[in-house]
Coordinates of C-alpha atoms in Angstrom, one line a residue:
L1 CA -21.3 -7.6 -15.4
K2 CA -24.4 -9.8 -16.2
K3 CA -22.8 -12.8 -14.5
I4 CA -22.2 -10.8 -11.3
L5 CA -25.7 -9.3 -11.3
R6 CA -27.5 -12.6 -12.0
K7 CA -25.6 -14.4 -9.4
N8 CA -26.3 -11.8 -6.7
Q9 CA -29.8 -10.7 -7.6
E10 CA -31.3 -12.4 -4.5
S11 CA -29.0 -10.6 -2.1
A12 CA -30.4 -7.7 -0.1
F13 CA -28.4 -5.3 -2.2
G14 CA -29.5 -6.9 -5.4
K15 CA -33.1 -6.8 -4.5
A16 CA -32.9 -3.2 -3.3
H17 CA -31.3 -2.1 -6.6
G18 CA -33.4 -4.3 -9.0
F19 CA -30.6 -6.5 -10.3
S20 CA -33.1 -8.9 -11.9
D21 CA -34.4 -6.0 -14.1
I22 CA -31.0 -4.8 -15.3
H23 CA -30.1 -5.9 -18.8
S24 CA -27.5 -3.3 -20.0
E25 CA -24.7 -1.0 -18.8
E26 CA -27.1 1.9 -19.0
G27 CA -29.6 0.2 -16.8
F28 CA -26.9 -0.7 -14.3
R29 CA -25.7 2.9 -14.1
K30 CA -29.3 4.2 -13.8
Q31 CA -30.3 1.9 -10.9
V32 CA -27.0 1.7 -8.9
P33 CA -25.3 4.9 -7.8
I34 CA -21.6 5.4 -7.5
R35 CA -20.5 4.9 -3.9
E36 CA -17.5 5.3 -1.6
F37 CA -16.7 3.0 1.2
E38 CA -18.4 4.9 4.0
E39 CA -21.6 4.7 2.0
I40 CA -21.5 0.9 1.9
R41 CA -20.2 0.5 5.5
P42 CA -23.8 -0.1 6.8
Y43 CA -24.0 -3.2 4.5
I44 CA -20.6 -4.4 5.7
N45 CA -21.6 -3.8 9.4
S46 CA -24.7 -6.0 8.7
I47 CA -22.4 -8.8 7.5
L48 CA -20.1 -8.4 10.5
A49 CA -23.1 -8.7 12.7
G50 CA -23.9 -12.1 11.1
K51 CA -26.6 -11.3 8.5
K52 CA -26.7 -13.5 5.4
A53 CA -26.9 -12.6 1.7
V54 CA -26.3 -8.9 2.2
L55 CA -24.1 -7.9 -0.7
T56 CA -23.7 -11.3 -2.4
A57 CA -25.7 -14.5 -2.6
G58 CA -22.8 -16.5 -1.1
E59 CA -21.3 -15.6 2.2
P60 CA -17.8 -14.0 2.5
I61 CA -15.1 -16.4 3.5
R62 CA -12.9 -13.6 4.9
F63 CA -12.3 -9.8 5.0
N64 CA -9.4 -7.9 3.8
V65 CA -8.7 -5.0 6.2
T66 CA -7.2 -1.7 5.2
S67 CA -7.2 1.9 6.5
G68 CA -10.4 3.9 6.0
T69 CA -10.9 7.6 5.6
T70 CA -11.7 7.9 9.3
G71 CA -10.1 6.1 12.2
E72 CA -12.2 3.0 11.5
P73 CA -10.6 0.4 9.3
K74 CA -12.3 -0.8 6.1
F75 CA -13.4 -4.5 6.1
V76 CA -13.6 -5.6 2.5
P77 CA -15.5 -8.9 1.9
V78 CA -13.8 -11.7 0.0
T79 CA -15.9 -14.5 -1.5
R80 CA -14.8 -18.0 -2.7
T81 CA -15.4 -16.9 -6.3
Y82 CA -13.2 -13.8 -5.8
Q83 CA -10.5 -15.9 -4.2
N84 CA -10.5 -18.4 -7.2
Q85 CA -10.2 -15.5 -9.6
E86 CA -7.3 -14.1 -7.6
L87 CA -5.5 -17.5 -7.9
N88 CA -6.0 -17.4 -11.7
L89 CA -4.5 -14.0 -12.0
I90 CA -1.5 -15.0 -9.9
G91 CA -1.0 -18.0 -12.1
Q92 CA -1.0 -15.8 -15.2
W93 CA 1.6 -13.5 -13.6
Y94 CA 3.9 -16.5 -12.8
Y95 CA 3.4 -18.0 -16.2
R96 CA 4.5 -14.8 -18.0
A97 CA 7.3 -14.2 -15.6
L98 CA 8.7 -17.7 -16.1
R99 CA 8.4 -17.4 -19.8
D100 CA 10.6 -14.2 -19.7
H101 CA 12.9 -15.3 -16.8
P102 CA 13.1 -19.1 -16.8
G103 CA 15.5 -19.4 -13.9
F104 CA 13.8 -17.2 -11.4
L105 CA 12.4 -20.1 -9.4
D106 CA 15.6 -22.2 -9.4
H107 CA 16.5 -21.4 -5.8
Y108 CA 14.8 -20.1 -2.7
R109 CA 12.3 -17.2 -2.7
V110 CA 12.2 -14.3 -0.2
A111 CA 8.5 -13.3 0.1
I112 CA 7.8 -10.5 2.6
V113 CA 4.1 -10.0 3.4
S114 CA 1.7 -9.1 6.2
P115 CA 0.2 -12.0 8.2
L116 CA -2.8 -13.7 6.5
N117 CA -5.1 -13.4 9.5
D118 CA -5.3 -10.8 12.2
G119 CA -8.3 -12.2 14.0
K120 CA -12.0 -13.1 13.6
T121 CA -15.2 -11.1 13.5
D122 CA -17.9 -11.7 16.1
S123 CA -19.6 -13.8 13.5
G124 CA -16.5 -16.0 13.2
I125 CA -15.1 -14.8 9.8
S126 CA -11.4 -14.4 9.6
Y127 CA -9.9 -11.0 8.6
G128 CA -6.4 -9.8 7.7
N129 CA -4.2 -8.2 5.2
A130 CA -4.7 -8.5 1.4
S131 CA -1.1 -9.2 0.7
G132 CA -1.1 -12.1 3.1
M133 CA -4.2 -13.5 1.3
V134 CA -2.5 -13.1 -2.1
F135 CA 0.6 -14.9 -1.2
S136 CA -1.2 -17.6 0.6
R137 CA -2.9 -18.5 -2.7
I138 CA 0.4 -19.0 -4.5
P139 CA 0.9 -22.6 -5.6
T140 CA 2.4 -24.9 -3.0
F141 CA 5.3 -26.0 -5.2
I142 CA 6.4 -22.3 -5.1
R143 CA 5.7 -21.6 -1.5
R144 CA 7.6 -24.7 -0.4
F145 CA 10.9 -23.0 -1.1
Y146 CA 10.2 -19.7 0.7
A147 CA 13.3 -18.7 2.7
L148 CA 11.3 -17.1 5.4
P149 CA 9.1 -19.1 7.8
D150 CA 5.6 -17.8 8.3
S151 CA 6.2 -17.4 12.0
V152 CA 8.8 -14.7 11.4
F153 CA 6.0 -12.3 10.5
Q154 CA 4.5 -12.8 13.9
I155 CA 7.4 -11.2 15.8
K156 CA 6.1 -8.2 17.6
D157 CA 9.1 -6.0 17.7
Y158 CA 9.8 -4.5 14.2
D159 CA 13.5 -4.3 14.6
D160 CA 13.7 -8.0 15.6
R161 CA 11.3 -8.9 12.8
Y162 CA 13.4 -7.2 10.1
F163 CA 16.6 -8.7 11.6
L164 CA 15.2 -12.2 11.5
M165 CA 13.8 -11.7 8.0
A166 CA 17.3 -10.7 6.8
R167 CA 19.0 -13.4 8.8
Y168 CA 16.8 -16.2 7.3
A169 CA 17.1 -14.7 3.8
V170 CA 20.9 -14.3 3.6
A171 CA 21.3 -17.9 4.9
Q172 CA 19.9 -19.2 1.5
K173 CA 20.7 -19.0 -2.2
V174 CA 17.9 -16.8 -3.4
S175 CA 16.7 -16.3 -7.1
F176 CA 13.5 -14.4 -6.5
V177 CA 12.5 -11.6 -4.1
L178 CA 8.9 -10.3 -3.8
T179 CA 7.0 -7.9 -1.6
P180 CA 4.4 -5.2 -2.5
N181 CA 6.4 -2.2 -1.2
P182 CA 9.9 -1.5 -2.5
S183 CA 10.6 0.5 0.7
T184 CA 10.5 -2.9 2.5
L185 CA 13.3 -4.2 0.2
I186 CA 15.4 -1.1 0.9
R187 CA 14.9 -1.5 4.6
L188 CA 15.9 -5.2 4.3
A189 CA 19.1 -4.3 2.4
E190 CA 20.0 -1.7 5.1
I191 CA 19.6 -4.3 7.8
I192 CA 21.8 -6.7 6.0
Q193 CA 24.5 -4.1 5.7
S194 CA 24.4 -2.8 9.2
H195 CA 24.2 -6.2 10.9
A196 CA 26.3 -8.4 8.6
D197 CA 28.7 -9.6 11.3
E198 CA 25.8 -10.7 13.6
M199 CA 24.0 -12.5 10.9
I200 CA 27.1 -14.4 9.7
Q201 CA 27.8 -15.5 13.3
A202 CA 24.1 -16.6 13.8
I203 CA 24.3 -18.6 10.5
R204 CA 27.5 -20.2 11.6
D205 CA 26.1 -21.2 15.0
G206 CA 22.6 -22.1 13.8
N207 CA 20.7 -19.7 16.1
P208 CA 18.2 -16.9 15.5
G209 CA 20.7 -14.2 16.5
R210 CA 18.0 -12.4 18.6
D211 CA 16.6 -12.9 22.0
L212 CA 12.9 -13.9 21.5
S213 CA 12.3 -15.3 25.0
S214 CA 9.2 -13.1 25.3
Q215 CA 7.6 -15.1 22.5
P216 CA 8.6 -18.7 23.4
D217 CA 6.2 -20.4 20.9
L218 CA 7.8 -18.5 18.1
L219 CA 11.3 -19.1 19.4
N220 CA 10.7 -22.8 19.4
D221 CA 9.3 -22.8 15.9
L222 CA 12.1 -20.6 14.5
A223 CA 14.8 -22.6 16.2
Q224 CA 13.5 -25.9 14.8
R225 CA 14.2 -24.6 11.3
L226 CA 17.8 -23.6 12.0
T227 CA 21.0 -25.7 11.8
P228 CA 24.6 -24.5 11.9
D229 CA 25.8 -23.7 8.4
P230 CA 29.6 -22.9 8.5
S231 CA 29.8 -23.2 4.7
R232 CA 27.3 -20.4 4.1
A233 CA 28.8 -18.3 6.8
K234 CA 32.2 -18.7 5.2
F235 CA 30.9 -17.6 1.8
L236 CA 29.3 -14.5 3.3
E237 CA 32.4 -13.7 5.3
R238 CA 34.5 -13.8 2.1
R239 CA 32.0 -11.5 0.4
L240 CA 32.1 -9.1 3.2
K241 CA 35.9 -9.0 3.3
T242 CA 36.1 -8.6 -0.5
K243 CA 33.4 -5.9 -0.9
G244 CA 33.8 -4.1 2.5
T245 CA 30.0 -4.3 2.9
L246 CA 27.3 -6.9 2.4
R247 CA 24.6 -5.9 0.0
P248 CA 21.9 -8.2 -1.4
S249 CA 23.7 -8.2 -4.7
D250 CA 26.7 -9.6 -2.9
V251 CA 24.7 -12.2 -0.9
W252 CA 22.6 -13.4 -3.8
P253 CA 24.5 -13.7 -7.1
E254 CA 21.8 -16.1 -8.2
L255 CA 19.0 -13.4 -8.0
K256 CA 17.1 -13.3 -11.3
L257 CA 13.9 -11.3 -10.6
I258 CA 12.4 -8.8 -8.1
A259 CA 8.6 -8.3 -7.9
C260 CA 7.2 -5.2 -6.2
W261 CA 5.1 -2.2 -7.0
L262 CA 6.5 0.4 -9.4
G263 CA 3.7 2.8 -9.8
G264 CA 2.6 5.9 -8.0
S265 CA 4.7 7.4 -5.2
V266 CA 6.5 4.1 -4.5
G267 CA 8.2 4.5 -7.8
M268 CA 10.8 6.7 -6.2
Q269 CA 11.8 3.9 -3.8
A270 CA 11.8 1.4 -6.6
S271 CA 14.2 3.5 -8.5
R272 CA 16.8 3.0 -5.7
L273 CA 16.7 -0.8 -5.7
S274 CA 19.6 -1.2 -8.1
E275 CA 21.8 0.5 -5.4
F276 CA 21.4 -2.6 -3.2
Y277 CA 20.3 -5.4 -5.5
G278 CA 22.3 -4.6 -8.7
N279 CA 20.9 -4.6 -12.2
V280 CA 18.2 -7.3 -11.6
P281 CA 15.0 -7.1 -13.6
V282 CA 12.1 -5.8 -11.6
R283 CA 8.5 -6.6 -12.5
D284 CA 5.4 -5.0 -11.0
F285 CA 3.3 -7.5 -9.1
G286 CA 0.2 -5.8 -10.4
Y287 CA -2.3 -3.2 -9.4
V288 CA -3.6 -5.2 -6.4
A289 CA -5.7 -3.5 -3.7
S290 CA -7.7 -4.8 -0.8
E291 CA -10.8 -4.4 -2.9
A292 CA -9.7 -6.0 -6.2
H293 CA -6.9 -7.4 -8.3
V294 CA -7.0 -5.1 -11.3
T295 CA -4.0 -5.8 -13.6
V296 CA -1.5 -8.4 -14.7
P297 CA 1.9 -6.9 -15.7
I298 CA 3.6 -8.6 -18.7
Q299 CA 6.8 -6.6 -18.9
D300 CA 9.6 -5.5 -16.6
D301 CA 10.3 -2.0 -15.3
T302 CA 6.9 -0.7 -15.8
A303 CA 3.8 -0.3 -13.6
S304 CA 1.6 -1.0 -16.5
G305 CA -0.4 -4.2 -16.8
I306 CA -3.3 -5.8 -18.7
L307 CA -6.7 -4.9 -17.2
A308 CA -8.2 -8.1 -15.6
I309 CA -11.4 -8.1 -17.6
Q310 CA -12.3 -11.7 -16.8
T311 CA -12.8 -11.0 -13.1
N312 CA -14.3 -7.6 -12.5
Y313 CA -16.4 -5.0 -14.3
Y314 CA -14.8 -1.6 -14.7
E315 CA -16.0 1.9 -15.3
F316 CA -13.8 5.0 -15.9
V317 CA -14.4 8.6 -14.9
P318 CA -12.2 11.2 -16.6
E319 CA -9.7 12.5 -14.0
E320 CA -10.9 16.1 -14.2
A321 CA -14.5 15.1 -13.6
H322 CA -13.8 12.8 -10.6
G323 CA -15.8 14.0 -7.6
T324 CA -18.3 16.1 -9.5
Q325 CA -22.0 15.4 -9.5
N326 CA -23.2 13.1 -12.3
P327 CA -19.8 12.7 -13.9
P328 CA -19.4 11.2 -17.4
V329 CA -18.7 7.4 -17.1
L330 CA -16.9 5.3 -19.8
S331 CA -16.6 1.6 -20.3
G332 CA -13.3 -0.2 -20.9
H333 CA -13.6 0.0 -24.7
Q334 CA -14.0 3.7 -24.6
V335 CA -10.9 4.8 -22.8
E336 CA -8.0 6.5 -24.6
Q337 CA -4.3 6.0 -24.4
G338 CA -2.5 8.6 -22.4
K339 CA -5.6 9.7 -20.6
R340 CA -6.1 9.4 -16.8
Y341 CA -9.2 8.2 -15.1
A342 CA -10.7 7.5 -11.7
L343 CA -11.7 3.8 -11.5
L344 CA -15.1 2.4 -10.5
L345 CA -15.1 -1.3 -9.5
T346 CA -17.9 -3.9 -9.6
T347 CA -16.6 -7.2 -8.2
S348 CA -17.8 -10.8 -7.5
A349 CA -17.2 -10.0 -3.8
G350 CA -20.0 -7.5 -3.5
L351 CA -18.7 -4.1 -4.5
Y352 CA -20.9 -2.3 -7.0
R353 CA -19.8 0.9 -8.8
Y354 CA -17.3 1.4 -6.0
D355 CA -15.2 4.5 -6.2
I356 CA -11.8 3.2 -5.0
N357 CA -10.5 6.8 -5.1
D358 CA -7.5 5.8 -7.4
I359 CA -6.3 7.6 -10.5
V360 CA -5.0 5.3 -13.3
E361 CA -3.4 6.0 -16.7
V362 CA -4.1 4.1 -19.9
T363 CA -0.6 3.4 -21.2
G364 CA -1.6 1.4 -24.2
F365 CA -3.5 -1.8 -25.3
Y366 CA -2.9 -5.5 -25.3
H367 CA -4.9 -6.4 -28.4
Q368 CA -8.1 -4.6 -27.5
T369 CA -7.7 -4.7 -23.7
P370 CA -6.4 -1.5 -21.9
L371 CA -3.1 -1.5 -20.2
L372 CA -3.4 0.5 -16.9
A373 CA -0.8 1.9 -14.5
F374 CA -1.6 3.2 -11.0
V375 CA -0.8 6.9 -10.8
R376 CA -1.9 8.1 -7.4
K377 CA -4.7 8.2 -4.8
G378 CA -7.6 10.5 -5.7
R379 CA -9.1 13.4 -3.9
D380 CA -8.2 14.1 -0.3
M381 CA -5.7 11.2 -0.2
T382 CA -2.0 10.7 -0.6
N383 CA 0.4 7.8 -0.2
I384 CA 4.2 7.4 0.2
T385 CA 4.7 3.7 0.9
G386 CA 1.2 2.1 1.2
E387 CA -0.2 3.9 4.3
K388 CA -3.0 5.7 2.3
M389 CA -3.4 8.9 4.3
H390 CA -6.7 10.7 4.1
A391 CA -7.3 14.4 4.9
N392 CA -9.5 13.2 7.8
H393 CA -6.5 11.6 9.5
F394 CA -4.6 14.9 9.6
I395 CA -7.7 16.9 10.6
S396 CA -8.0 14.5 13.6
A397 CA -4.3 14.7 14.5
V398 CA -4.1 18.5 14.3
G399 CA -7.3 18.8 16.3
E400 CA -5.7 16.8 19.0
I401 CA -2.5 18.9 19.3
R402 CA -4.6 22.1 19.3
R403 CA -6.5 20.8 22.3
E404 CA -3.6 19.3 24.1
L405 CA -1.0 21.9 23.5
N406 CA -3.3 24.9 23.0
L407 CA -1.3 25.9 19.9
P408 CA -2.5 29.0 18.0
I409 CA -2.7 27.3 14.6
A410 CA -4.5 29.5 12.1
H411 CA -4.0 27.4 8.9
Y412 CA -2.3 24.2 8.0
R413 CA -1.7 22.0 5.0
V414 CA 0.1 18.6 4.7
S415 CA 2.0 17.2 1.7
P416 CA 4.2 14.1 1.3
D417 CA 8.0 14.5 1.3
Y418 CA 8.7 11.5 -1.0
E419 CA 12.4 11.9 -1.0
N420 CA 12.7 11.7 2.8
S421 CA 9.7 9.3 3.3
R422 CA 7.8 11.5 5.6
Y423 CA 5.0 14.0 5.8
C424 CA 5.6 17.8 6.0
I425 CA 3.0 19.8 7.9
Y426 CA 2.8 23.5 6.9
I427 CA 1.6 25.6 9.8
E428 CA 0.7 29.3 10.0
T429 CA 0.2 30.5 13.6
S430 CA -1.7 33.5 15.0
G431 CA 0.8 33.9 17.8
D432 CA 4.4 33.0 18.7
V433 CA 5.3 29.3 19.1
S434 CA 8.8 28.3 20.1
E435 CA 10.9 25.9 18.0
E436 CA 11.3 23.7 21.1
I437 CA 7.5 23.2 21.5
L438 CA 7.2 22.3 17.9
R439 CA 10.2 19.9 17.9
D440 CA 9.9 18.3 21.3
K441 CA 6.1 18.2 21.8
T442 CA 4.1 18.9 18.6
I443 CA 5.9 16.5 16.2
P444 CA 5.8 13.5 18.6
L445 CA 2.1 14.2 19.4
I446 CA 1.1 14.5 15.7
D447 CA 2.9 11.2 15.0
R448 CA 1.2 9.5 17.9
A449 CA -2.2 10.8 16.8
L450 CA -1.7 9.6 13.2
R451 CA -0.6 6.2 14.3
K452 CA -3.8 5.9 16.4
V453 CA -6.1 6.7 13.5
N454 CA -4.4 4.8 10.6
V455 CA -3.2 1.3 11.3
E456 CA -1.1 1.2 8.1
Y457 CA 0.7 4.5 9.0
D458 CA 1.4 2.9 12.4
Q459 CA 2.9 -0.2 10.7
K460 CA 5.1 1.8 8.3
R461 CA 6.3 4.0 11.2
A462 CA 7.1 1.0 13.4
S463 CA 9.1 -0.6 10.6
K464 CA 10.9 2.8 9.9
R465 CA 9.6 2.8 6.3
L466 CA 8.1 6.2 7.2
K467 CA 10.0 8.8 9.2
L468 CA 8.7 11.3 11.8
P469 CA 6.8 14.2 10.3
A470 CA 8.4 17.6 9.9
I471 CA 6.8 20.9 10.5
A472 CA 7.2 24.0 8.3
L473 CA 6.5 27.2 10.1
M474 CA 5.0 29.6 7.4
K475 CA 5.3 33.3 6.9
R476 CA 2.3 35.3 8.2
G477 CA -0.2 35.9 5.5
W478 CA 0.6 32.6 3.7
A479 CA -3.1 31.5 3.6
E480 CA -4.4 34.9 2.7
D481 CA -1.9 35.1 -0.2
E482 CA -3.3 31.8 -1.6
C483 CA -6.9 33.2 -1.5
R484 CA -5.7 36.4 -3.1
R485 CA -4.1 34.5 -6.0
F486 CA -7.3 32.5 -6.5
L487 CA -9.4 35.7 -6.7
E488 CA -7.0 37.4 -9.0
A489 CA -7.4 34.5 -11.4
G490 CA -11.0 35.6 -11.9
K491 CA -12.6 33.0 -9.7
K492 CA -15.4 33.7 -7.2
D493 CA -14.6 33.7 -3.4
V494 CA -17.4 31.3 -2.7
Q495 CA -15.6 28.7 -4.9
F496 CA -12.4 29.0 -2.8
K497 CA -11.6 25.8 -0.8
W498 CA -8.6 25.5 1.4
R499 CA -6.7 22.3 0.7
V500 CA -5.8 20.4 3.9
L501 CA -3.9 17.7 2.0
S502 CA -2.0 18.1 -1.2
P503 CA -0.6 15.0 -3.1
E504 CA 2.5 17.0 -4.1
A505 CA 4.4 19.9 -2.4
V506 CA 3.0 23.2 -3.6
R507 CA 5.6 25.6 -5.0
E508 CA 4.0 28.6 -3.2
D509 CA 4.1 26.7 0.0
L510 CA 7.8 25.9 -0.3
A511 CA 8.5 29.6 -1.0
A512 CA 6.6 30.7 2.1
I513 CA 8.5 28.6 4.6
R514 CA 10.0 30.7 7.4
K515 CA 11.5 27.9 9.4
K516 CA 11.7 24.1 9.1
V517 CA 11.4 22.1 12.3
E518 CA 12.6 18.5 12.5
R519 CA 13.1 16.0 15.2
R520 CA 15.5 13.1 15.1
E521 CA 14.2 9.6 15.7
D522 CA 14.7 8.4 19.3

């Protein structure tokens, strides 16, 4: 903490908060308030406009972009110091994985990530996805044997992109597969199964297997990396004939390790990987967000990892106190095993007492350092496969359908349907609404509105990792019954707050469903 404060005491933020006068944790907490992203956005906007030394003494070298609680994305600054720390943590992950799985780098690696850069700010600073930055920092001797060329991630059409990813991947012997979201790996496996014959033919002939004439530069780059491989095609053909289908476990008998997230809601998708990939060890890549790299996992089949104490400064708010005024705040040495906390981050990239709105659990200790596992997003947020939906996104979408369709919506709530990888929107109306209107107009319009306000939801929908939302039409009096139960529990009516977004399906909501309306994908 002292290192971060001293280095940045001459920044605009450091001067405004008296960094030079802070000599203890208590002093830090007294002079720097807890903030969410919208409260630091003005500082970020100043950096985007070209101002110097705003949050840090050194200038950001890039921005990680992720979805915000409004329609406006979050630009998270990345400094050179932060990037070097990231590289160190990645090195630790690989060292420990190699120690436990010596052969996992013996053959090609399939790494599926978002593009490193999406563009540049007006002041000339690059911005893009955090996963692209993480994997770009992996040592060259590892990246040299990636099965997928970088240009495949630039393909605009998601169906073509996934086909090409699968086509390049099955053409090689692969010993390691890594990507943040396990839903991506399930989608890849489904593509391999459903397009096996096409891929085998493309490998035999040495062509992409897809018409990419609309992107000639990409086509040229991809084609240069392809040569006819009848031997590999014959191997795959034999496997397909013997097994009757082509799963990753059939394609890659050399596969030694899978790396992906195992915590939170994505754990449900991760539990399905063995259906497609066999009994291959799976190791969490770590609690890595756009804002910080927080843990380094050291064991397979767990979301838990060592807290990265050499990079960031961490504070912990007990889960039940998160979001209250002046909550109790603990340091890393004060947390207890089995307890859950909201995490506050202070980083070398210019976040100070930043409430990332994540709930973590202390699963144990490595010597005296806590082991943490990501559990879920905090208040007013939920997550199925990395899209990070906020209540504001749904408020905006429902407001749009109210205006456009003049629907008599009296109350509504949203909860994730993890099993079906979609959101369910519970609606109580004050008048009659036909099932056709809900199915044919309301669901597509809600989906369109959500894609407009959340770029990550849009990406997950385009890649079919998220399905169309469903609508549950509720019995009349549903909302009133909830208020009644609240009052009958001895609470005051002024304390009652309707929940627009619930991180889990509510039992009473499920019991009050009158009709479920769904729409098949086009």
